[in-house]
Amino acid sequence: MFKALAACFLASILTENYILNRFLGICPFLGVSKKLNTAMGMSSAVTFVMVLATAVTWPIYTYLLLPNKLEYLQTVVFILIIATLVQLVETILKKYIPSLYNSLGIYLPLITTNCAVLGVTMLVIEKGSIDPSFGYINSLVNAFGAGIGFLVAMAIFAGVRQRLEKCNIPKTLQGLPITLIAASLVAVSFLGFQGLIDGLLA
Amino acid sequence: MSNKLTYQITKGIIKENPVLRLVLGTCPTLAITTAASNAIGMGVAATIVLICSNAVISMLRKFIPDKVRIPAYITIIAGFVSIVQMLVKAFAPELNSTLGIYLPLIVVNCIILGRAEMFASKNKVLPSVLDGLGMGIGFTAALLCMSIIRELFGNGTIFSIPILSNFIDPILIFILPPGGFFVFGILVAIANKLSDNKDNSQKNSCAGCPRGKSCSIVSDKEGTCNV
Amino acid sequence: MKKFDSTEILKPTLTLFIICLIVTFLLAFTNVFTKDAILNQELKSQESSQRIVLPGAVSFLESEQDGIKFYTGFDKNNKKIGYVFSNEDKGYGGTINVMTGISVEGQIQGISILSHNETPGLGANITSDKFTEQFKVNAPKNGFSITKGESNKNSEISAITGATISSTAVTNAVNKSIEQFYNLIGKGI
């Protein structure tokens, strides 16, 4: 049980990395990765919303939509839940914990339409439908792992970009193109993790 | 007048190409462009959603109160995405299995919400539909362009027809994730090179993004400019 | 304190509510319209892979024995001709699902990779005919073994170059099916 959860957690960070292997959440990856502290703030907010969204959408899907044969409402229901949740968290933080709001809250409006959040809530449902033993706890661990994976990729990439600032880049490649090519090289390094997880826990 | 309407279509294809010039919808662009047939499927699905949501949002633009604008748009878009998803499942199951999770994720494709916010909510129905059509074609064209390059080098085929595979071994990395970033980077560089005013595209990029406003709050705070 | 203005709260709420209602109604309508077609497609894709692994069978019966789910295939004269098993094993990029068809005589009729997440161009070659055709032999009682060179025995599977882990995973999944088959035969079903 514990081993399976650990494998699931590590896999969602390294081999199933949402940014570098599944291409979810590319916008913040390219947009907010110029400085390490913004990158960390953004990815902490994403991790928080991912776990919270999975915690809410999973029971709603399993106990409300599925028994009533309403699976076709999944997309609409999930995106509305995420949008409401993000708004709610933002309002609560603003009112009661202003210090946290200042460090995390400003990223929240950016997350509503982040495909990584909607992606993780849908992927855990999909995993659960293939393998029934993949339950609520696994889903939450997977969501948390996905968030940490997001954070790891963002942190590494922020470091790469800070180096890039000091480089002399040909004019045509300045800006977005060189950022994408740098991302490509970071993605190569994540390819190396494939096959690692089973070896680690075997 | 007709010139103006034609402009609504053509601007999305080259001048304001959503992928290469406005840099919107990067996730599906990178994820599904491993084969040219996927690009067509994704492009058509997104175009249908874009046209329908633009039409409906433009029709309702006077009725939707400003406060609940974004949730209302998201609901409408999610509705159309679900309809397209069901139709694809029923009549093109193979497309459904290759696009997988990226089909429902059209909901959060910034191109669609971006066009709703920037164009459909301010314009009449006909221009909005044409804008959706043009942006959809531009999106499909960019996807196709990228997937042809990736499929040709990574697999030696185009639309599964062998082209290069008889002469050289395919360069696998092109259809793996890093190849996606790399080809996209080169394409954006070429698009920048070909266009005259480079700075203009940077401004467009932020204005076309539905999150531009919150984004600028972040960048003000940290003193960074995004993308 | 601002004075409570009912229209200011009511109007947006009502508009949003009406939009949600209409969208849900439209979706329900589309669902009724496409439900049967979707179900049909799912059945068809399942049956078509069953037909690939057990050619000649026209109908399949789902059954369960000791917690193992399998399908019995019948030909057009309603004669039992074989069994279809689905098993999985861990590959390089995740779980690989393999469907195996075995005739009543113990001959493997075909295998089909139902789902996998292997590296395109390397591990993903497990779906190629060149690899899967190797399994179409008499099901060895002790299972198949994997070799990195040319296989010179029927019970040896030649691994795909550069994709030993993926090849082994498929072989393991087929071996599980073979074991289930002999267990089943042993019980005289």
Coordinates of C-alpha atoms in Angstrom, one line a residue:
Chain A
M1 CA 0.0 0.0 0.0
F2 CA 2.6 2.5 1.1
K3 CA 5.0 1.4 -1.6
A4 CA 2.3 1.8 -4.3
L5 CA 1.5 5.3 -3.0
A6 CA 5.2 6.2 -3.0
A7 CA 5.6 4.9 -6.5
C8 CA 2.5 6.9 -7.6
F9 CA 3.9 10.1 -5.9
L10 CA 7.4 9.7 -7.5
A11 CA 6.0 8.8 -10.9
S12 CA 3.8 11.9 -11.0
I13 CA 6.8 14.1 -10.2
L14 CA 9.4 12.6 -12.5
T15 CA 8.1 10.3 -15.3
E16 CA 4.6 11.8 -15.7
N17 CA 5.7 15.4 -15.1
Y18 CA 2.8 17.6 -16.1
I19 CA 4.8 20.3 -17.7
L20 CA 7.6 18.4 -19.4
N21 CA 5.9 15.1 -20.4
R22 CA 2.3 15.9 -20.7
F23 CA 2.5 19.6 -21.7
L24 CA -0.1 20.8 -19.2
G25 CA 0.4 24.3 -17.7
I26 CA 2.8 25.6 -20.3
C27 CA 1.5 29.2 -20.0
P28 CA 2.7 29.8 -16.4
F29 CA 5.8 27.6 -17.1
L30 CA 6.9 30.1 -19.8
G31 CA 5.3 33.2 -18.3
V32 CA 6.2 33.2 -14.6
S33 CA 9.5 31.4 -14.6
K34 CA 11.9 34.4 -15.0
K35 CA 12.6 34.6 -11.3
L36 CA 12.9 31.9 -8.7
N37 CA 10.6 33.5 -6.1
T38 CA 7.8 34.1 -8.6
A39 CA 8.2 30.6 -9.9
M40 CA 8.0 29.1 -6.4
G41 CA 5.0 31.3 -5.5
M42 CA 3.1 30.3 -8.6
S43 CA 3.8 26.6 -8.3
S44 CA 2.9 26.5 -4.6
A45 CA -0.4 28.1 -5.5
V46 CA -0.9 25.5 -8.3
T47 CA -0.1 22.6 -5.9
F48 CA -2.6 23.9 -3.3
V49 CA -5.4 24.3 -5.9
M50 CA -4.6 20.9 -7.5
V51 CA -5.0 19.0 -4.2
L52 CA -8.0 21.1 -3.2
A53 CA -9.7 20.7 -6.6
T54 CA -9.1 16.9 -6.6
A55 CA -10.4 16.6 -3.1
V56 CA -13.7 18.2 -4.1
T57 CA -14.2 16.9 -7.7
W58 CA -13.4 13.2 -7.0
P59 CA -16.2 12.7 -4.5
I60 CA -18.6 14.7 -6.7
Y61 CA -17.8 12.6 -9.7
T62 CA -17.8 9.3 -7.9
Y63 CA -20.9 9.8 -5.7
L64 CA -23.0 12.3 -7.6
L65 CA -22.3 12.1 -11.3
L66 CA -21.5 8.4 -11.8
P67 CA -24.5 6.8 -10.0
N68 CA -26.8 9.2 -11.8
K69 CA -25.3 8.5 -15.2
L70 CA -24.3 12.1 -15.6
E71 CA -20.7 11.5 -16.7
Y72 CA -21.2 13.7 -19.7
L73 CA -21.5 16.8 -17.4
Q74 CA -17.9 16.1 -16.2
T75 CA -16.2 18.9 -18.1
V76 CA -18.8 21.6 -17.3
V77 CA -19.0 20.6 -13.6
F78 CA -15.3 20.3 -13.0
I79 CA -14.4 23.7 -14.6
L80 CA -17.1 25.5 -12.7
I81 CA -16.0 23.9 -9.4
I82 CA -12.4 24.9 -10.0
A83 CA -13.4 28.4 -10.9
T84 CA -15.6 28.8 -7.8
L85 CA -13.0 27.2 -5.6
V86 CA -10.3 29.5 -6.8
Q87 CA -12.5 32.5 -6.2
L88 CA -13.5 31.3 -2.8
V89 CA -9.9 30.7 -1.7
E90 CA -8.9 34.1 -3.0
T91 CA -11.7 35.9 -1.1
I92 CA -10.9 34.0 2.2
L93 CA -7.2 34.6 1.9
K94 CA -7.7 38.3 1.2
K95 CA -10.0 38.8 4.2
Y96 CA -8.4 36.6 6.8
I97 CA -4.7 35.9 5.9
P98 CA -3.5 39.0 4.1
S99 CA 0.1 38.0 4.4
L100 CA -0.5 34.7 2.6
Y101 CA -2.6 36.5 0.1
N102 CA 0.3 38.7 -0.8
S103 CA 2.6 35.9 -1.5
L104 CA 0.2 33.4 -3.1
G105 CA -3.1 35.1 -3.7
I106 CA -2.0 37.2 -6.7
Y107 CA -1.3 34.0 -8.6
L108 CA -4.8 32.6 -8.0
P109 CA -6.7 34.4 -10.8
L110 CA -4.1 33.0 -13.2
I111 CA -4.9 29.4 -12.2
T112 CA -8.6 29.3 -12.9
T113 CA -8.0 28.5 -16.6
N114 CA -4.8 26.6 -16.0
C115 CA -5.1 23.3 -17.9
A116 CA -2.8 21.5 -15.4
V117 CA -5.5 21.8 -12.7
L118 CA -8.4 20.6 -14.8
G119 CA -6.0 18.0 -16.3
V120 CA -5.1 16.5 -13.0
T121 CA -8.7 16.2 -11.8
M122 CA -9.7 14.5 -15.1
L123 CA -6.6 12.2 -15.2
V124 CA -7.1 10.8 -11.8
I125 CA -10.8 10.0 -12.7
E126 CA -9.5 8.3 -15.8
K127 CA -6.9 6.3 -13.9
G128 CA -9.6 5.3 -11.4
S129 CA -11.8 4.0 -14.2
I130 CA -9.0 1.8 -15.6
D131 CA -7.8 0.5 -12.2
P132 CA -10.5 0.4 -9.5
S133 CA -7.9 0.2 -6.7
F134 CA -6.9 3.7 -7.6
G135 CA -9.1 5.4 -5.0
Y136 CA -9.5 8.7 -3.2
I137 CA -6.2 8.6 -1.4
N138 CA -4.2 7.6 -4.5
S139 CA -5.9 10.5 -6.4
L140 CA -4.9 13.0 -3.7
V141 CA -1.4 11.7 -3.6
N142 CA -1.2 11.9 -7.4
A143 CA -2.5 15.5 -7.4
F144 CA 0.0 16.5 -4.8
G145 CA 2.8 14.8 -6.7
A146 CA 1.7 16.5 -9.9
G147 CA 1.9 19.9 -8.0
I148 CA 5.4 19.1 -6.7
G149 CA 6.4 18.0 -10.2
F150 CA 5.2 21.3 -11.4
L151 CA 7.3 23.0 -8.7
V152 CA 10.4 21.0 -9.5
A153 CA 10.2 21.8 -13.3
M154 CA 9.5 25.5 -12.6
A155 CA 12.4 25.8 -10.1
I156 CA 14.9 24.1 -12.5
F157 CA 13.7 26.2 -15.4
A158 CA 13.9 29.4 -13.4
G159 CA 17.5 28.6 -12.8
V160 CA 18.2 27.9 -16.4
R161 CA 16.5 31.2 -17.4
Q162 CA 18.5 33.3 -15.0
R163 CA 21.7 31.9 -16.7
L164 CA 20.1 32.7 -20.1
E165 CA 19.7 36.4 -19.1
K166 CA 23.5 36.8 -19.2
C167 CA 24.0 35.1 -22.5
N168 CA 24.5 36.7 -25.9
I169 CA 21.7 35.4 -28.0
P170 CA 21.2 35.9 -31.7
K171 CA 18.5 38.6 -32.3
T172 CA 16.0 36.2 -34.0
L173 CA 16.1 33.8 -31.1
Q174 CA 15.7 36.4 -28.3
G175 CA 12.7 36.1 -26.1
L176 CA 10.3 33.2 -26.5
P177 CA 12.3 31.1 -29.0
I178 CA 15.4 30.7 -26.9
T179 CA 13.1 30.0 -23.8
L180 CA 11.4 27.2 -25.7
I181 CA 14.7 25.7 -26.8
A182 CA 16.0 25.8 -23.2
A183 CA 12.8 24.1 -22.2
S184 CA 13.5 21.4 -24.7
L185 CA 16.9 20.7 -23.2
V186 CA 15.3 20.5 -19.7
A187 CA 12.7 18.1 -21.1
V188 CA 15.6 15.9 -22.4
S189 CA 16.9 15.6 -18.8
F190 CA 13.5 14.4 -17.6
L191 CA 13.4 11.7 -20.3
G192 CA 16.2 10.1 -18.4
F193 CA 13.9 9.4 -15.4
Q194 CA 11.7 7.0 -17.4
G195 CA 12.1 3.5 -16.0
L196 CA 13.7 4.8 -12.9
I197 CA 10.8 4.5 -10.4
D198 CA 10.3 0.8 -10.6
G199 CA 14.1 0.3 -10.3
L200 CA 14.1 2.5 -7.1
L201 CA 11.3 0.7 -5.4
A202 CA 11.9 -2.8 -6.6
Chain B
M1 CA -17.5 46.4 -45.8
S2 CA -16.8 43.0 -47.4
N3 CA -13.1 43.8 -47.2
K4 CA -13.5 44.3 -43.5
L5 CA -15.2 41.0 -43.1
T6 CA -12.6 39.2 -45.2
Y7 CA -10.0 40.8 -42.9
Q8 CA -11.7 39.2 -39.9
I9 CA -10.9 35.8 -41.4
T10 CA -7.4 36.5 -42.8
K11 CA -6.0 38.3 -39.8
G12 CA -6.2 35.1 -37.7
I13 CA -4.3 33.1 -40.3
I14 CA -1.1 35.2 -40.6
K15 CA -1.0 38.6 -39.0
E16 CA -2.6 37.6 -35.6
N17 CA -1.9 33.8 -35.8
P18 CA -3.0 32.7 -32.4
V19 CA -0.2 30.2 -31.9
L20 CA 2.8 31.7 -33.5
R21 CA 2.1 35.4 -33.1
L22 CA -0.2 35.7 -30.0
V23 CA 1.4 32.6 -28.3
L24 CA -1.9 31.2 -27.1
G25 CA -3.0 27.6 -26.8
T26 CA 0.6 26.3 -26.3
C27 CA -0.4 23.1 -24.4
P28 CA -2.2 21.3 -27.2
T29 CA 0.2 22.7 -29.8
L30 CA 3.1 20.9 -28.0
A31 CA 1.2 17.9 -26.9
I32 CA -0.7 16.5 -29.9
T33 CA 1.5 17.5 -32.8
T34 CA 3.3 14.2 -33.0
A35 CA 1.3 13.2 -36.1
A36 CA -0.3 15.3 -38.8
S37 CA -3.7 13.6 -38.5
N38 CA -3.9 14.5 -34.8
A39 CA -3.3 18.1 -35.7
I40 CA -6.3 18.2 -38.2
G41 CA -8.6 16.5 -35.6
M42 CA -7.6 18.9 -32.8
G43 CA -7.7 21.9 -35.1
V44 CA -11.2 21.1 -36.4
A45 CA -12.6 20.4 -33.0
A46 CA -11.2 23.6 -31.6
T47 CA -12.5 25.6 -34.6
I48 CA -16.0 24.3 -34.1
V49 CA -16.0 25.2 -30.5
L50 CA -14.5 28.6 -31.3
I51 CA -17.1 29.5 -33.9
C52 CA -20.0 28.3 -31.8
S53 CA -18.9 30.0 -28.6
N54 CA -18.0 33.2 -30.4
A55 CA -21.5 33.3 -32.0
V56 CA -23.4 32.6 -28.7
I57 CA -21.3 35.0 -26.6
S58 CA -21.7 37.7 -29.2
M59 CA -25.4 37.2 -29.2
L60 CA -25.6 37.3 -25.4
R61 CA -23.1 40.1 -25.0
K62 CA -25.8 42.6 -23.9
F63 CA -27.5 40.2 -21.4
I64 CA -24.5 38.9 -19.5
P65 CA -23.7 41.2 -16.5
D66 CA -20.1 42.2 -16.3
K67 CA -19.6 40.7 -12.9
V68 CA -20.3 37.1 -13.9
R69 CA -18.8 37.5 -17.4
I70 CA -16.0 35.0 -17.1
P71 CA -18.0 32.2 -15.4
A72 CA -20.7 32.6 -18.0
Y73 CA -18.2 32.4 -20.9
I74 CA -16.6 29.3 -19.3
T75 CA -19.9 27.6 -18.9
I76 CA -20.9 28.3 -22.5
I77 CA -17.5 27.1 -23.8
A78 CA -17.5 24.0 -21.6
G79 CA -21.0 23.2 -23.0
F80 CA -19.8 23.3 -26.6
V81 CA -16.7 21.3 -25.7
S82 CA -18.8 18.6 -24.1
I83 CA -21.0 18.4 -27.2
V84 CA -18.0 18.1 -29.5
Q85 CA -16.6 15.5 -27.2
M86 CA -19.7 13.4 -27.3
L87 CA -19.9 13.7 -31.1
V88 CA -16.3 12.6 -31.5
K89 CA -16.8 9.7 -29.1
A90 CA -19.8 8.6 -31.1
F91 CA -18.6 9.0 -34.6
A92 CA -14.8 9.2 -34.5
P93 CA -13.7 7.0 -31.7
E94 CA -10.1 6.7 -33.0
L95 CA -9.7 10.5 -32.8
N96 CA -11.0 10.3 -29.3
S97 CA -8.4 7.8 -28.2
T98 CA -5.5 9.7 -29.8
L99 CA -6.5 13.1 -28.5
G100 CA -7.5 11.7 -25.1
I101 CA -7.5 14.2 -22.3
Y102 CA -6.6 17.1 -24.6
L103 CA -10.1 17.0 -26.1
P104 CA -12.0 18.1 -22.9
L105 CA -9.0 20.4 -22.2
I106 CA -10.1 22.6 -25.1
V107 CA -12.2 24.3 -22.4
V108 CA -9.1 25.9 -20.9
N109 CA -7.5 26.6 -24.2
C110 CA -6.7 30.3 -23.9
I111 CA -7.5 31.0 -27.6
I112 CA -11.2 30.4 -27.0
L113 CA -11.6 32.3 -23.8
G114 CA -9.3 35.0 -25.2
R115 CA -11.3 35.5 -28.3
A116 CA -14.6 35.6 -26.3
E117 CA -13.2 38.2 -24.0
M118 CA -11.3 40.3 -26.6
F119 CA -13.6 40.0 -29.6
A120 CA -17.0 38.4 -29.3
S121 CA -18.0 40.3 -26.3
K122 CA -17.5 43.6 -28.2
N123 CA -18.6 42.8 -31.7
K124 CA -21.7 41.7 -33.7
V125 CA -22.4 38.1 -34.4
L126 CA -21.2 37.9 -38.0
P127 CA -17.8 39.4 -37.5
S128 CA -17.4 37.2 -34.3
V129 CA -18.2 34.1 -36.3
L130 CA -15.7 35.0 -39.0
D131 CA -13.1 35.9 -36.3
G132 CA -13.7 32.4 -34.8
L133 CA -13.3 30.8 -38.2
G134 CA -10.1 32.7 -39.0
M135 CA -8.5 32.1 -35.6
G136 CA -9.5 28.4 -35.9
I137 CA -7.9 28.1 -39.4
G138 CA -4.8 29.9 -38.0
F139 CA -4.7 27.4 -35.1
T140 CA -5.1 24.4 -37.4
A141 CA -2.5 25.7 -39.8
A142 CA 0.1 26.2 -37.1
L143 CA -0.6 22.8 -35.6
L144 CA -0.4 21.2 -39.1
C145 CA 2.9 23.0 -39.8
M146 CA 4.4 21.8 -36.6
S147 CA 3.1 18.2 -36.8
I148 CA 4.3 17.8 -40.4
I149 CA 7.8 18.7 -39.3
R150 CA 7.7 16.5 -36.2
E151 CA 6.2 13.5 -38.0
L152 CA 8.5 13.8 -41.0
F153 CA 11.7 13.9 -39.0
G154 CA 10.6 11.8 -36.0
N155 CA 8.8 9.1 -37.8
G156 CA 9.7 9.5 -41.5
T157 CA 6.1 9.8 -42.5
I158 CA 3.5 12.5 -43.3
F159 CA -0.1 11.4 -42.6
S160 CA 1.3 7.9 -42.1
I161 CA 2.6 7.9 -45.7
P162 CA 6.3 6.9 -45.7
I163 CA 8.4 9.7 -47.1
L164 CA 11.8 9.7 -45.4
S165 CA 11.7 6.3 -43.7
N166 CA 13.2 4.5 -46.7
F167 CA 16.3 6.7 -46.8
I168 CA 17.2 7.6 -43.3
D169 CA 16.5 6.4 -39.8
P170 CA 13.9 8.6 -38.1
I171 CA 15.2 11.1 -35.6
L172 CA 13.2 10.0 -32.6
I173 CA 13.7 13.0 -30.4
F174 CA 11.3 15.0 -32.7
I175 CA 8.2 13.1 -31.6
L176 CA 9.3 13.0 -28.0
P177 CA 8.5 15.9 -25.6
P178 CA 11.8 17.8 -26.1
G179 CA 11.3 17.8 -29.9
G180 CA 8.0 19.6 -29.3
F181 CA 9.6 22.5 -27.5
F182 CA 12.4 22.7 -29.9
V183 CA 10.3 22.8 -33.1
F184 CA 7.9 25.3 -31.6
G185 CA 10.9 27.5 -30.6
I186 CA 12.3 27.5 -34.1
L187 CA 8.9 28.2 -35.7
V188 CA 8.3 31.2 -33.4
A189 CA 11.7 32.4 -34.3
I190 CA 10.9 32.1 -38.0
A191 CA 7.6 33.9 -37.5
N192 CA 9.4 36.7 -35.6
K193 CA 12.0 37.0 -38.4
L194 CA 9.4 37.2 -41.1
S195 CA 7.3 39.8 -39.4
D196 CA 8.5 43.4 -39.6
N197 CA 7.5 44.8 -36.2
K198 CA 8.7 42.5 -33.6
D199 CA 7.6 44.6 -30.6
N200 CA 4.1 44.7 -31.7
S201 CA 3.7 41.0 -31.2
Q202 CA 4.8 41.2 -27.6
K203 CA 2.0 43.7 -26.9
N204 CA -0.5 41.6 -28.8
S205 CA 0.5 38.6 -26.8
C206 CA -0.5 40.2 -23.5
A207 CA -3.7 41.9 -24.9
G208 CA -4.9 38.7 -26.4
C209 CA -4.5 36.7 -23.3
P210 CA -7.6 36.5 -21.0
R211 CA -5.2 36.5 -18.0
G212 CA -3.3 39.6 -19.2
K213 CA -4.7 41.7 -16.4
S214 CA -3.9 39.5 -13.5
C215 CA -0.6 38.7 -15.2
S216 CA 0.4 42.3 -15.2
I217 CA -0.3 42.5 -11.4
V218 CA 2.2 39.7 -10.9
S219 CA 4.7 41.3 -13.2
D220 CA 4.3 44.7 -11.5
K221 CA 5.0 43.2 -8.2
E222 CA 8.1 41.3 -9.3
G223 CA 9.3 43.7 -11.9
T224 CA 9.3 41.1 -14.6
C225 CA 7.6 41.0 -17.9
N226 CA 6.0 37.8 -19.0
V227 CA 6.9 35.9 -22.1
Chain C
M1 CA -22.0 49.6 5.0
K2 CA -23.4 49.6 1.5
K3 CA -27.1 49.4 1.2
F4 CA -28.4 46.0 0.1
D5 CA -29.3 46.2 -3.5
S6 CA -31.3 43.2 -4.6
T7 CA -31.1 43.7 -8.3
E8 CA -27.4 44.0 -8.2
I9 CA -27.0 40.5 -6.8
L10 CA -30.1 38.9 -8.3
K11 CA -29.5 39.8 -11.9
P12 CA -26.0 38.2 -12.3
T13 CA -27.0 35.2 -10.3
L14 CA -30.2 34.6 -12.3
T15 CA -28.3 35.1 -15.7
L16 CA -25.6 32.6 -14.7
F17 CA -28.2 30.2 -13.4
I18 CA -30.2 30.4 -16.7
I19 CA -27.1 29.9 -18.8
C20 CA -26.1 26.8 -16.7
L21 CA -29.7 25.5 -17.1
I22 CA -29.7 25.9 -20.8
V23 CA -26.2 24.4 -21.2
T24 CA -27.2 21.4 -19.1
F25 CA -30.4 20.9 -21.1
L26 CA -28.5 21.0 -24.4
L27 CA -25.9 18.5 -23.1
A28 CA -28.7 16.1 -21.9
F29 CA -30.2 16.4 -25.3
T30 CA -26.9 15.6 -27.1
N31 CA -26.4 12.7 -24.6
V32 CA -29.7 11.1 -25.5
F33 CA -28.8 11.5 -29.1
T34 CA -25.3 10.1 -29.0
K35 CA -25.5 7.6 -26.1
D36 CA -26.3 4.5 -28.1
A37 CA -23.7 5.4 -30.8
I38 CA -21.0 5.8 -28.1
L39 CA -21.9 2.5 -26.4
N40 CA -21.9 0.8 -29.8
Q41 CA -18.5 2.1 -30.6
E42 CA -17.1 0.9 -27.3
L43 CA -18.5 -2.6 -27.8
K44 CA -17.3 -2.6 -31.4
S45 CA -13.7 -1.7 -30.4
Q46 CA -13.7 -4.3 -27.7
E47 CA -15.1 -7.0 -30.0
S48 CA -12.8 -6.1 -32.8
S49 CA -9.7 -6.6 -30.6
Q50 CA -11.2 -9.9 -29.5
R51 CA -11.7 -10.9 -33.1
I52 CA -8.1 -10.0 -33.9
V53 CA -6.7 -12.3 -31.2
L54 CA -9.2 -15.1 -31.9
P55 CA -9.9 -15.1 -35.6
G56 CA -12.9 -17.2 -36.6
A57 CA -14.9 -16.4 -33.5
V58 CA -18.1 -14.6 -34.1
S59 CA -19.5 -14.3 -30.6
F60 CA -18.0 -14.0 -27.2
L61 CA -19.3 -14.9 -23.7
E62 CA -18.0 -13.1 -20.7
S63 CA -17.4 -15.3 -17.6
E64 CA -15.5 -15.3 -14.4
Q65 CA -13.6 -18.1 -12.6
D66 CA -11.6 -17.7 -9.4
G67 CA -11.7 -13.9 -9.8
I68 CA -10.3 -14.1 -13.3
K69 CA -12.4 -12.5 -16.0
F70 CA -12.1 -14.1 -19.5
Y71 CA -14.1 -14.4 -22.7
T72 CA -15.1 -17.7 -24.4
G73 CA -15.2 -17.4 -28.2
F74 CA -17.7 -19.3 -30.4
D75 CA -17.6 -19.8 -34.1
K76 CA -20.6 -19.4 -36.4
N77 CA -21.8 -23.0 -35.7
N78 CA -21.8 -22.0 -32.0
K79 CA -18.8 -24.3 -31.4
K80 CA -16.4 -23.3 -28.6
I81 CA -13.1 -22.5 -30.3
G82 CA -11.0 -20.6 -27.7
Y83 CA -10.5 -18.2 -24.9
V84 CA -9.5 -14.5 -24.6
F85 CA -7.6 -13.2 -21.6
S86 CA -6.5 -9.7 -20.7
N87 CA -3.5 -9.2 -18.5
E88 CA -1.1 -6.4 -17.7
D89 CA 2.5 -5.8 -16.7
K90 CA 4.7 -2.8 -15.9
G91 CA 6.6 -1.5 -18.9
Y92 CA 9.0 1.3 -19.2
G93 CA 6.5 4.2 -19.3
G94 CA 3.7 2.6 -17.4
T95 CA 1.2 -0.3 -17.5
I96 CA 0.9 -2.3 -20.7
N97 CA -2.4 -4.1 -21.3
V98 CA -2.2 -7.2 -23.4
M99 CA -5.1 -9.3 -24.7
T100 CA -4.2 -12.9 -25.6
G101 CA -6.4 -15.3 -27.6
I102 CA -5.7 -19.1 -27.1
S103 CA -7.6 -21.8 -29.0
V104 CA -9.0 -24.8 -27.1
E105 CA -6.1 -26.9 -28.4
G106 CA -3.6 -24.5 -26.6
Q107 CA -2.5 -22.7 -29.7
I108 CA -2.0 -18.9 -29.3
Q109 CA -4.1 -17.3 -32.0
G110 CA -2.9 -13.7 -31.6
I111 CA -2.1 -11.0 -29.1
S112 CA -3.1 -7.4 -29.1
I113 CA -1.7 -4.5 -27.1
L114 CA -4.8 -2.7 -25.7
S115 CA -3.0 0.2 -24.1
H116 CA 0.6 1.3 -23.4
N117 CA 2.6 4.4 -22.7
E118 CA 6.0 3.3 -24.1
T119 CA 8.5 5.6 -25.9
P120 CA 7.3 6.3 -29.5
G121 CA 9.7 4.6 -31.9
L122 CA 11.3 2.3 -29.4
G123 CA 9.1 0.6 -26.8
A124 CA 6.0 1.5 -28.8
N125 CA 7.2 -1.0 -31.4
I126 CA 5.7 -3.7 -29.3
T127 CA 2.5 -3.1 -31.3
S128 CA 4.3 -4.0 -34.6
D129 CA 3.3 -7.3 -36.3
K130 CA 7.0 -8.4 -36.4
F131 CA 7.0 -8.5 -32.6
T132 CA 3.5 -9.8 -31.9
E133 CA 3.6 -12.5 -34.6
Q134 CA 6.3 -14.3 -32.6
F135 CA 3.7 -15.3 -30.0
K136 CA 1.5 -17.2 -32.5
V137 CA 2.8 -20.7 -31.5
N138 CA 1.8 -23.5 -29.2
A139 CA 1.4 -22.0 -25.8
P140 CA 4.5 -23.2 -23.8
K141 CA 3.5 -24.7 -20.4
N142 CA 6.3 -22.8 -18.6
G143 CA 5.7 -19.6 -20.5
F144 CA 7.8 -17.7 -23.0
S145 CA 11.3 -16.5 -22.2
I146 CA 12.9 -13.5 -23.7
T147 CA 16.2 -13.3 -25.6
K148 CA 18.2 -10.4 -26.9
G149 CA 19.4 -12.1 -30.1
E150 CA 17.6 -14.2 -32.7
S151 CA 15.2 -16.6 -31.1
N152 CA 15.8 -20.2 -32.1
K153 CA 13.1 -21.9 -30.1
N154 CA 9.3 -21.5 -30.3
S155 CA 9.2 -20.6 -26.7
E156 CA 11.7 -17.8 -27.1
I157 CA 10.7 -14.3 -27.9
S158 CA 13.3 -12.1 -29.6
A159 CA 13.2 -8.7 -27.8
I160 CA 13.0 -5.4 -29.7
T161 CA 16.4 -3.8 -30.0
G162 CA 16.7 -1.0 -27.3
A163 CA 13.3 -2.0 -25.7
T164 CA 14.0 -5.0 -23.6
I165 CA 11.9 -3.8 -20.7
S166 CA 8.8 -3.2 -22.9
S167 CA 9.3 -6.6 -24.6
T168 CA 9.6 -8.4 -21.3
A169 CA 6.5 -6.7 -20.0
V170 CA 4.4 -7.9 -22.9
T171 CA 5.9 -11.4 -22.6
N172 CA 5.1 -11.4 -18.8
A173 CA 1.5 -10.4 -19.6
V174 CA 1.1 -13.2 -22.2
N175 CA 2.7 -15.7 -19.7
K176 CA 0.0 -14.7 -17.1
S177 CA -2.7 -15.5 -19.7
I178 CA -1.0 -18.8 -20.5
E179 CA -1.0 -19.8 -16.8
Q180 CA -4.7 -18.8 -16.5
F181 CA -5.5 -20.8 -19.6
Y182 CA -3.8 -24.0 -18.3
N183 CA -5.4 -23.6 -14.9
L184 CA -8.8 -23.3 -16.6
I185 CA -8.2 -26.4 -18.8
G186 CA -6.9 -28.3 -15.7
K187 CA -10.3 -27.7 -14.1
G188 CA -11.9 -29.2 -17.2
I189 CA -13.9 -26.1 -18.3

